[in-house]
CSV table of C-alpha atoms and ligand atoms in Angstrom, one decimal:
chain,number,residue,atom,x,y,z
A,1,UNK,CA,158.4,98.6,142.3
A,2,UNK,CA,154.7,97.0,142.3
A,3,UNK,CA,152.0,99.7,143.2
A,4,UNK,CA,148.5,98.8,143.8
A,5,UNK,CA,146.2,101.7,142.8
A,6,UNK,CA,142.6,102.6,143.7
A,7,UNK,CA,140.8,105.4,142.0
A,8,UNK,CA,137.1,106.1,143.3
A,9,UNK,CA,136.7,109.9,142.9
A,10,UNK,CA,133.3,110.0,141.1
A,11,UNK,CA,131.4,107.2,139.2
A,12,UNK,CA,134.3,105.0,138.3
A,13,UNK,CA,135.8,102.4,140.6
A,14,UNK,CA,138.8,101.4,139.4
A,15,UNK,CA,142.1,99.3,140.6
A,16,UNK,CA,145.4,98.8,138.7
A,17,UNK,CA,148.7,96.9,139.5
A,18,UNK,CA,151.4,98.8,137.8
A,19,UNK,CA,155.3,98.4,137.8
A,20,UNK,CA,157.9,101.1,138.2
A,21,UNK,CA,155.0,103.6,137.1
A,22,UNK,CA,154.6,102.4,133.6
A,23,UNK,CA,154.5,98.8,132.9
A,24,UNK,CA,150.4,98.2,133.6
A,25,UNK,CA,150.2,94.3,135.0
A,26,UNK,CA,146.4,94.7,135.5
A,27,UNK,CA,143.8,97.0,135.5
A,28,UNK,CA,140.0,96.9,136.1
A,29,UNK,CA,137.4,99.8,135.7
A,30,UNK,CA,133.8,99.7,136.7
A,31,UNK,CA,131.6,102.8,135.9
A,32,UNK,CA,128.0,103.5,137.4
A,33,UNK,CA,127.8,105.9,134.5
A,34,UNK,CA,124.4,104.1,133.3
A,35,UNK,CA,122.9,104.8,136.3
A,36,UNK,CA,123.2,108.5,136.3
A,37,UNK,CA,122.2,108.6,132.9
A,38,UNK,CA,118.6,107.7,134.1
A,39,UNK,CA,118.6,110.8,136.7
A,40,UNK,CA,120.6,113.3,134.2
A,41,UNK,CA,123.6,113.9,136.0
A,42,UNK,CA,125.2,111.8,139.1
A,43,UNK,CA,123.4,111.6,142.5
A,44,UNK,CA,126.4,111.4,144.9
A,45,UNK,CA,124.6,109.1,147.2
A,46,UNK,CA,123.8,106.6,144.2
A,47,UNK,CA,127.7,107.0,143.1
A,48,UNK,CA,128.7,106.3,146.7
A,49,UNK,CA,126.6,103.1,147.2
A,50,UNK,CA,127.8,102.0,143.9
A,51,UNK,CA,131.2,102.4,144.9
A,52,UNK,CA,130.7,100.0,148.1
A,53,UNK,CA,129.4,97.2,145.8
A,54,UNK,CA,132.0,97.3,143.4
A,55,UNK,CA,135.4,97.9,145.1
A,56,UNK,CA,136.0,94.7,146.7
A,57,UNK,CA,135.3,92.8,143.5
A,58,UNK,CA,137.2,95.3,141.5
A,59,UNK,CA,140.3,94.9,143.5
A,60,UNK,CA,140.0,91.0,143.4
A,61,UNK,CA,139.6,91.1,139.7
A,62,UNK,CA,142.8,93.2,139.3
A,63,UNK,CA,144.5,90.8,141.7
A,64,UNK,CA,143.7,87.7,139.8
A,65,UNK,CA,144.3,88.8,136.5
A,66,UNK,CA,147.9,90.0,137.3
A,67,UNK,CA,148.3,86.2,138.8
A,68,UNK,CA,148.9,87.9,142.6
A,69,UNK,CA,148.0,85.1,145.0
A,70,UNK,CA,150.2,86.6,148.2
A,71,UNK,CA,149.8,90.1,147.8
A,72,UNK,CA,151.8,90.4,151.2
A,73,UNK,CA,154.6,89.2,149.2
A,74,UNK,CA,154.2,90.4,145.6
A,75,UNK,CA,153.1,94.0,146.0
A,76,UNK,CA,155.3,97.0,147.4
A,77,UNK,CA,153.0,99.8,148.1
A,78,UNK,CA,149.5,101.2,147.9
A,79,UNK,CA,148.3,104.3,146.2
A,80,UNK,CA,145.0,106.0,146.7
A,81,UNK,CA,143.2,109.0,145.2
A,82,UNK,CA,142.3,111.4,148.1
A,83,UNK,CA,140.8,114.1,146.0
A,84,UNK,CA,138.9,115.9,144.3
A,85,UNK,CA,135.9,114.3,143.9
A,86,UNK,CA,132.9,113.4,145.7
A,87,UNK,CA,133.2,112.7,149.3
A,88,UNK,CA,131.2,109.6,149.4
A,89,UNK,CA,132.9,108.0,146.6
A,90,UNK,CA,136.3,109.5,147.4
A,91,UNK,CA,135.9,107.7,151.3
A,92,UNK,CA,135.0,104.2,149.9
A,93,UNK,CA,138.4,104.0,147.8
A,94,UNK,CA,140.4,106.0,150.7
A,95,UNK,CA,139.0,103.6,153.5
A,96,UNK,CA,139.6,100.2,151.4
A,97,UNK,CA,143.2,101.2,150.7
A,98,UNK,CA,143.7,102.0,154.3
A,99,UNK,CA,142.5,98.4,155.0
A,100,UNK,CA,144.6,96.9,152.6
A,101,UNK,CA,147.9,98.7,153.5
A,102,UNK,CA,147.0,97.7,157.4
A,103,UNK,CA,146.2,94.3,156.8
A,104,UNK,CA,149.2,93.5,154.4
A,105,UNK,CA,151.3,95.8,156.2
A,106,UNK,CA,152.1,98.1,153.1
A,107,UNK,CA,152.9,102.1,153.0
A,108,UNK,CA,149.9,104.0,151.2
A,109,UNK,CA,150.9,106.8,149.1
A,110,UNK,CA,148.0,109.5,148.7
A,111,UNK,CA,147.5,111.1,145.3
A,112,UNK,CA,145.7,113.6,143.5
A,113,UNK,CA,143.8,112.9,141.0
A,114,UNK,CA,144.4,115.9,139.2
A,115,UNK,CA,148.1,115.1,139.1
A,116,UNK,CA,147.2,111.3,138.2
A,117,UNK,CA,145.7,112.8,134.7
A,118,UNK,CA,149.0,114.1,134.0
A,119,UNK,CA,150.5,110.7,134.3
A,120,UNK,CA,148.0,109.0,131.7
A,121,UNK,CA,151.5,110.3,129.6
A,122,UNK,CA,153.7,108.4,131.3
A,123,UNK,CA,152.1,105.0,132.0
A,124,UNK,CA,152.2,102.4,129.3
A,125,UNK,CA,154.3,104.9,127.4
A,126,UNK,CA,157.5,103.3,125.8
A,127,UNK,CA,158.4,106.8,124.5
A,128,UNK,CA,158.3,108.5,127.9
A,129,UNK,CA,161.8,109.4,128.1
A,130,UNK,CA,160.9,111.9,124.9
A,131,UNK,CA,159.0,113.8,127.6
A,132,UNK,CA,161.6,116.8,128.2
A,133,UNK,CA,161.1,119.1,131.3
A,134,UNK,CA,159.8,121.8,131.8
A,135,UNK,CA,156.5,121.0,130.1
A,136,UNK,CA,153.5,122.8,129.7
A,137,UNK,CA,150.2,120.4,130.8
A,138,UNK,CA,146.8,121.2,130.1
A,139,UNK,CA,144.3,119.1,132.4
A,140,UNK,CA,140.6,119.3,130.8
A,141,UNK,CA,138.1,117.4,132.6
A,142,UNK,CA,134.5,117.6,133.9
A,143,UNK,CA,135.4,119.5,136.7
A,144,UNK,CA,138.7,121.3,135.9
A,145,UNK,CA,140.5,123.2,133.2
A,146,UNK,CA,143.7,123.8,134.3
A,147,UNK,CA,147.1,124.9,132.5
A,148,UNK,CA,150.5,124.2,134.5
A,149,UNK,CA,154.1,124.2,134.1
A,150,UNK,CA,155.6,121.3,135.2
A,151,UNK,CA,159.6,121.8,136.0
A,152,UNK,CA,159.7,117.8,136.9
A,153,UNK,CA,158.2,115.3,138.5
A,154,UNK,CA,156.4,117.0,141.6
A,155,UNK,CA,157.6,120.6,140.7
A,156,UNK,CA,154.6,122.7,139.0
A,157,UNK,CA,153.6,126.1,138.8
A,158,UNK,CA,150.2,127.2,138.3
A,159,UNK,CA,149.5,129.3,135.4
A,160,UNK,CA,145.9,129.6,135.1
A,161,UNK,CA,142.5,127.6,134.8
A,162,UNK,CA,138.9,128.4,134.3
A,163,UNK,CA,137.0,131.3,136.2
A,164,UNK,CA,133.8,129.5,135.9
A,165,UNK,CA,132.6,126.3,134.1
A,166,UNK,CA,135.1,123.7,133.3
A,167,UNK,CA,135.6,122.7,129.4
A,168,UNK,CA,134.0,119.1,130.0
A,169,UNK,CA,131.2,121.0,131.9
A,170,UNK,CA,130.4,123.3,129.0
A,171,UNK,CA,130.3,120.3,126.6
A,172,UNK,CA,128.0,118.5,129.3
A,173,UNK,CA,125.5,121.7,129.6
A,174,UNK,CA,125.3,122.4,125.7
A,175,UNK,CA,124.9,118.4,125.1
A,176,UNK,CA,122.3,118.6,127.3
A,177,UNK,CA,120.4,121.9,125.7
A,178,UNK,CA,121.1,120.4,122.0
A,179,UNK,CA,119.1,117.1,122.9
A,180,UNK,CA,122.1,114.8,123.5
A,181,UNK,CA,122.5,112.6,126.6
A,182,UNK,CA,121.7,114.4,129.7
A,183,UNK,CA,124.7,112.8,131.4
A,184,UNK,CA,128.4,113.4,130.2
A,185,UNK,CA,126.6,114.1,126.8
A,186,UNK,CA,130.2,115.7,125.5
A,187,UNK,CA,131.4,112.7,123.7
A,188,UNK,CA,128.1,112.5,121.7
A,189,UNK,CA,128.3,116.3,120.7
A,190,UNK,CA,131.6,115.8,119.4
A,191,UNK,CA,130.5,112.7,117.3
A,192,UNK,CA,127.7,115.2,115.8
A,193,UNK,CA,130.4,117.9,115.3
A,194,UNK,CA,132.3,115.4,113.4
A,195,UNK,CA,129.8,114.6,110.9
A,196,UNK,CA,129.6,118.6,109.9
A,197,UNK,CA,131.1,119.1,106.3
A,198,UNK,CA,130.1,122.7,106.2
A,199,UNK,CA,130.5,124.7,109.6
A,200,UNK,CA,128.6,128.1,108.2
A,201,UNK,CA,128.5,129.2,111.6
A,202,UNK,CA,132.0,129.7,111.8
A,203,UNK,CA,133.0,132.9,114.1
A,204,UNK,CA,129.6,133.2,115.1
A,205,UNK,CA,130.1,132.1,118.7
A,206,UNK,CA,133.0,134.0,120.8
A,207,UNK,CA,136.0,132.6,121.7
A,208,UNK,CA,136.4,134.1,125.5
A,209,UNK,CA,139.2,135.5,126.8
A,210,UNK,CA,141.4,134.0,123.9
A,211,UNK,CA,143.5,137.0,123.6
A,212,UNK,CA,143.7,137.9,127.5
A,213,UNK,CA,147.3,138.2,128.5
A,214,UNK,CA,146.5,136.0,131.3
A,215,UNK,CA,146.4,131.8,131.1
A,216,UNK,CA,142.8,131.8,132.3
A,217,UNK,CA,139.7,130.4,130.8
A,218,UNK,CA,135.7,131.1,130.8
A,219,UNK,CA,133.6,128.9,129.3
A,220,UNK,CA,129.9,130.1,130.6
A,221,UNK,CA,129.5,132.7,128.7
A,222,UNK,CA,129.8,130.5,125.5
A,223,UNK,CA,127.1,128.3,126.8
A,224,UNK,CA,124.8,131.2,126.9
A,225,UNK,CA,125.9,132.2,123.6
A,226,UNK,CA,124.8,128.8,121.9
A,227,UNK,CA,121.5,129.1,123.6
A,228,UNK,CA,120.6,132.4,122.1
A,229,UNK,CA,122.1,131.5,118.8
A,230,UNK,CA,120.1,128.0,118.6
A,231,UNK,CA,116.8,130.2,119.6
A,232,UNK,CA,117.6,132.9,116.9
A,233,UNK,CA,118.7,131.1,114.0
A,234,UNK,CA,117.6,127.5,114.5
A,235,UNK,CA,120.7,125.5,112.9
A,236,UNK,CA,121.3,122.4,112.2
A,237,UNK,CA,122.5,120.8,115.4
A,238,UNK,CA,125.6,119.1,114.0
A,239,UNK,CA,126.8,122.5,112.7
A,240,UNK,CA,126.1,124.2,116.0
A,241,UNK,CA,128.0,121.5,117.8
A,242,UNK,CA,131.1,122.0,115.2
A,243,UNK,CA,131.3,125.6,115.9
A,244,UNK,CA,131.0,125.2,119.8
A,245,UNK,CA,133.4,122.5,119.7
A,246,UNK,CA,135.6,124.8,117.4
A,247,UNK,CA,135.4,127.8,120.0
A,248,UNK,CA,136.4,125.6,122.9
A,249,UNK,CA,139.2,124.2,121.1
A,250,UNK,CA,140.5,127.5,119.7
A,251,UNK,CA,140.9,128.8,123.1
A,252,UNK,CA,142.4,126.2,124.6
A,253,UNK,CA,145.0,125.4,121.7
A,254,UNK,CA,145.9,129.3,121.6
A,255,UNK,CA,146.5,129.9,125.3
A,256,UNK,CA,148.4,126.2,125.5
A,257,UNK,CA,150.8,127.2,122.9
A,258,UNK,CA,151.0,130.9,124.1
A,259,UNK,CA,152.4,129.0,127.4
A,260,UNK,CA,154.5,126.7,125.2
A,261,UNK,CA,156.0,129.6,123.6
A,262,UNK,CA,156.6,132.1,126.2
A,263,UNK,CA,158.4,129.1,128.7
A,264,UNK,CA,160.0,127.9,125.8
A,265,UNK,CA,159.2,124.4,126.6
A,266,UNK,CA,160.0,121.5,124.3
A,267,UNK,CA,156.8,119.4,125.2
A,268,UNK,CA,153.0,119.9,125.7
A,269,UNK,CA,151.3,117.2,127.6
A,270,UNK,CA,147.1,116.8,127.6
A,271,UNK,CA,144.9,115.3,130.3
A,272,UNK,CA,141.5,114.7,131.7
A,273,UNK,CA,138.3,113.2,129.8
A,274,UNK,CA,138.3,116.2,127.2
A,275,UNK,CA,141.5,115.3,125.9
A,276,UNK,CA,139.4,112.4,124.0
A,277,UNK,CA,138.2,114.8,121.7
A,278,UNK,CA,139.1,114.5,118.6
A,279,UNK,CA,139.0,117.8,117.4
A,280,UNK,CA,141.2,118.9,120.3
A,281,UNK,CA,143.7,115.9,119.6
A,282,UNK,CA,144.1,117.1,115.9
A,283,UNK,CA,144.6,120.7,116.3
A,284,UNK,CA,147.0,120.4,119.3
A,285,UNK,CA,149.0,117.9,117.4
A,286,UNK,CA,149.0,120.4,114.2
A,287,UNK,CA,149.7,123.6,115.9
A,288,UNK,CA,152.5,122.5,118.2
A,289,UNK,CA,154.1,120.6,115.3
A,290,UNK,CA,154.3,124.1,113.4
A,291,UNK,CA,156.2,125.2,116.5
A,292,UNK,CA,158.4,122.3,116.7
A,293,UNK,CA,157.0,121.2,120.0
A,294,UNK,CA,156.1,117.8,120.8
A,295,UNK,CA,152.6,116.9,122.1
A,296,UNK,CA,151.6,113.8,124.4
A,297,UNK,CA,147.8,112.8,124.6
A,298,UNK,CA,147.0,109.7,126.0
A,299,UNK,CA,145.3,106.9,124.5
A,300,UNK,CA,141.4,107.5,124.6
A,301,UNK,CA,141.1,104.4,127.5
A,302,UNK,CA,143.3,106.5,129.8
A,303,UNK,CA,141.6,110.3,129.2
A,304,UNK,CA,138.9,109.2,131.8
A,305,UNK,CA,139.2,108.1,135.2
A,306,UNK,CA,141.0,104.9,135.7
A,307,UNK,CA,143.6,103.7,138.6
A,308,UNK,CA,146.9,102.8,136.2
A,309,UNK,CA,147.9,106.3,136.3
A,310,UNK,CA,147.2,106.8,139.8
A,311,UNK,CA,149.7,104.3,140.3
A,312,UNK,CA,152.1,106.3,138.3
A,313,UNK,CA,151.6,109.7,140.1
A,314,UNK,CA,152.2,107.6,143.0
A,315,UNK,CA,155.7,106.2,141.9
A,316,UNK,CA,156.9,109.6,140.5
A,317,UNK,CA,155.6,112.1,143.3
A,318,UNK,CA,154.6,110.9,146.3
A,319,UNK,CA,156.0,109.4,149.4
A,320,UNK,CA,153.9,107.3,151.9
A,321,UNK,CA,152.2,109.1,154.7
A,322,UNK,CA,151.1,107.8,158.1
A,323,UNK,CA,147.5,106.5,157.9
A,324,UNK,CA,146.1,108.9,160.3
A,325,UNK,CA,147.3,111.7,158.1
A,326,UNK,CA,145.7,110.3,154.8
A,327,UNK,CA,142.2,111.8,154.1
A,328,UNK,CA,139.5,112.3,151.5
A,329,UNK,CA,139.4,115.9,150.2
A,330,UNK,CA,136.9,116.5,147.9
A,331,UNK,CA,138.2,120.1,147.0
A,332,UNK,CA,141.6,119.8,146.2
A,333,UNK,CA,143.0,122.0,143.7
A,334,UNK,CA,146.0,120.6,141.3
A,335,UNK,CA,148.5,122.4,143.3
A,336,UNK,CA,147.2,121.3,146.7
A,337,UNK,CA,150.0,119.0,147.9
A,338,UNK,CA,148.6,115.9,149.6
B,401,KG4,O1,138.5,113.7,133.6
B,401,KG4,P1,136.9,112.9,133.6
B,401,KG4,O2,136.8,111.4,133.2
B,401,KG4,O3,136.2,113.0,134.6
B,401,KG4,C1,136.9,114.2,135.8
B,401,KG4,O4,137.4,113.8,136.4
B,401,KG4,O5,135.9,115.1,135.5
B,401,KG4,O6,136.2,114.0,132.3
B,401,KG4,C2,134.8,113.9,132.0
B,401,KG4,C3,134.4,114.7,131.1
B,401,KG4,C4,133.3,114.9,130.9
B,401,KG4,O7,132.5,116.3,130.8
B,401,KG4,C5,132.8,114.4,129.8
B,401,KG4,O8,131.6,115.0,128.6
B,401,KG4,C6,134.2,115.0,128.8
B,401,KG4,O9,135.2,114.4,130.0
B,401,KG4,N1,134.4,114.0,127.9
B,401,KG4,C7,134.7,115.0,126.4
B,401,KG4,C8,134.7,113.9,125.5
B,401,KG4,N2,134.4,112.5,126.2
B,401,KG4,C9,134.6,113.0,127.4
B,401,KG4,N3,134.3,116.2,126.0
B,401,KG4,C10,134.3,116.4,124.5
B,401,KG4,N4,134.5,115.4,123.7
B,401,KG4,C11,134.8,114.1,124.2
B,401,KG4,N5,135.0,113.2,122.9
B,402,ZN,ZN1,139.3,112.8,136.1
């Protein structure tokens, strides 16, 4: 089955054609991140306008890259991200998908973006049959930090999430505080942390909620602790970045492994923008290996927002819905059925 998927939840406009949930026939991503760097944060109105400009060229390019000349004959189904995200951005993708579904006479499948991130472990993965259910999944993005138990495709139990800032949000806020890029500086902070050869601040920052019995997280206080430490001791930025990154990774890895042991799973999966973090990837593999657990982490190009895993999520989880029942919902949570 060939699914054409559209993703437009924030500042990326993406379209992909994927066969049977795994084989990517073509994938195009256009980002407006450069524009948001100038303003130090995403301006929803600007992101939405850019979505309007990009959506048709991106879909066109995706079709021509896959040599699709007659979509009505060559495509089976359309999928689209309906939330969470920015309402203006989401609406552009949802309305474009509805228009295509109507004009080509194809079914349309709505997809929860957060579930989409999980499927970045399935799409293009030749070893996906090694993913054993039940599995523990950690989604770490700019807006969400969620730990879920995945019983099977479409069957999830929520274990915990952040009670304040998401992990990516904390990375970005601390990056701004330390003088890195004012928009999505998390990756820059991580690069600086990698250049630190001696973390003489080790243990100076708190590891919030690391020993609580639940599976919740909190990163807001950590940000304040960085601010205080920076003002008080004026450490090298690379060392403070390293200590901050280590604190976040310590908490994420410990809670993920605790869940893996408690629920006796053989597989752990990561997803979301922060799963591109080098330190998190290494530590997750290292700790899981010691417990005999297999970890799946998407390749870097599938950590951010892109349509190929939206197609994969649609293939494995959702059924088509009537067009009038498919609506953009900016505040969807990971457990919300679409
Ligand atoms: O999943 P995503 O692309 O967008 C959302 O759906 O939110 O995640 C973006 C987040 C941003 O906060 C960004 O700074 C963070 O992922 N991020 C990183 C790294 N690369 C991206 N955080 C830490 N280390 C990285 N290497
Ligand atoms: Zn995302």
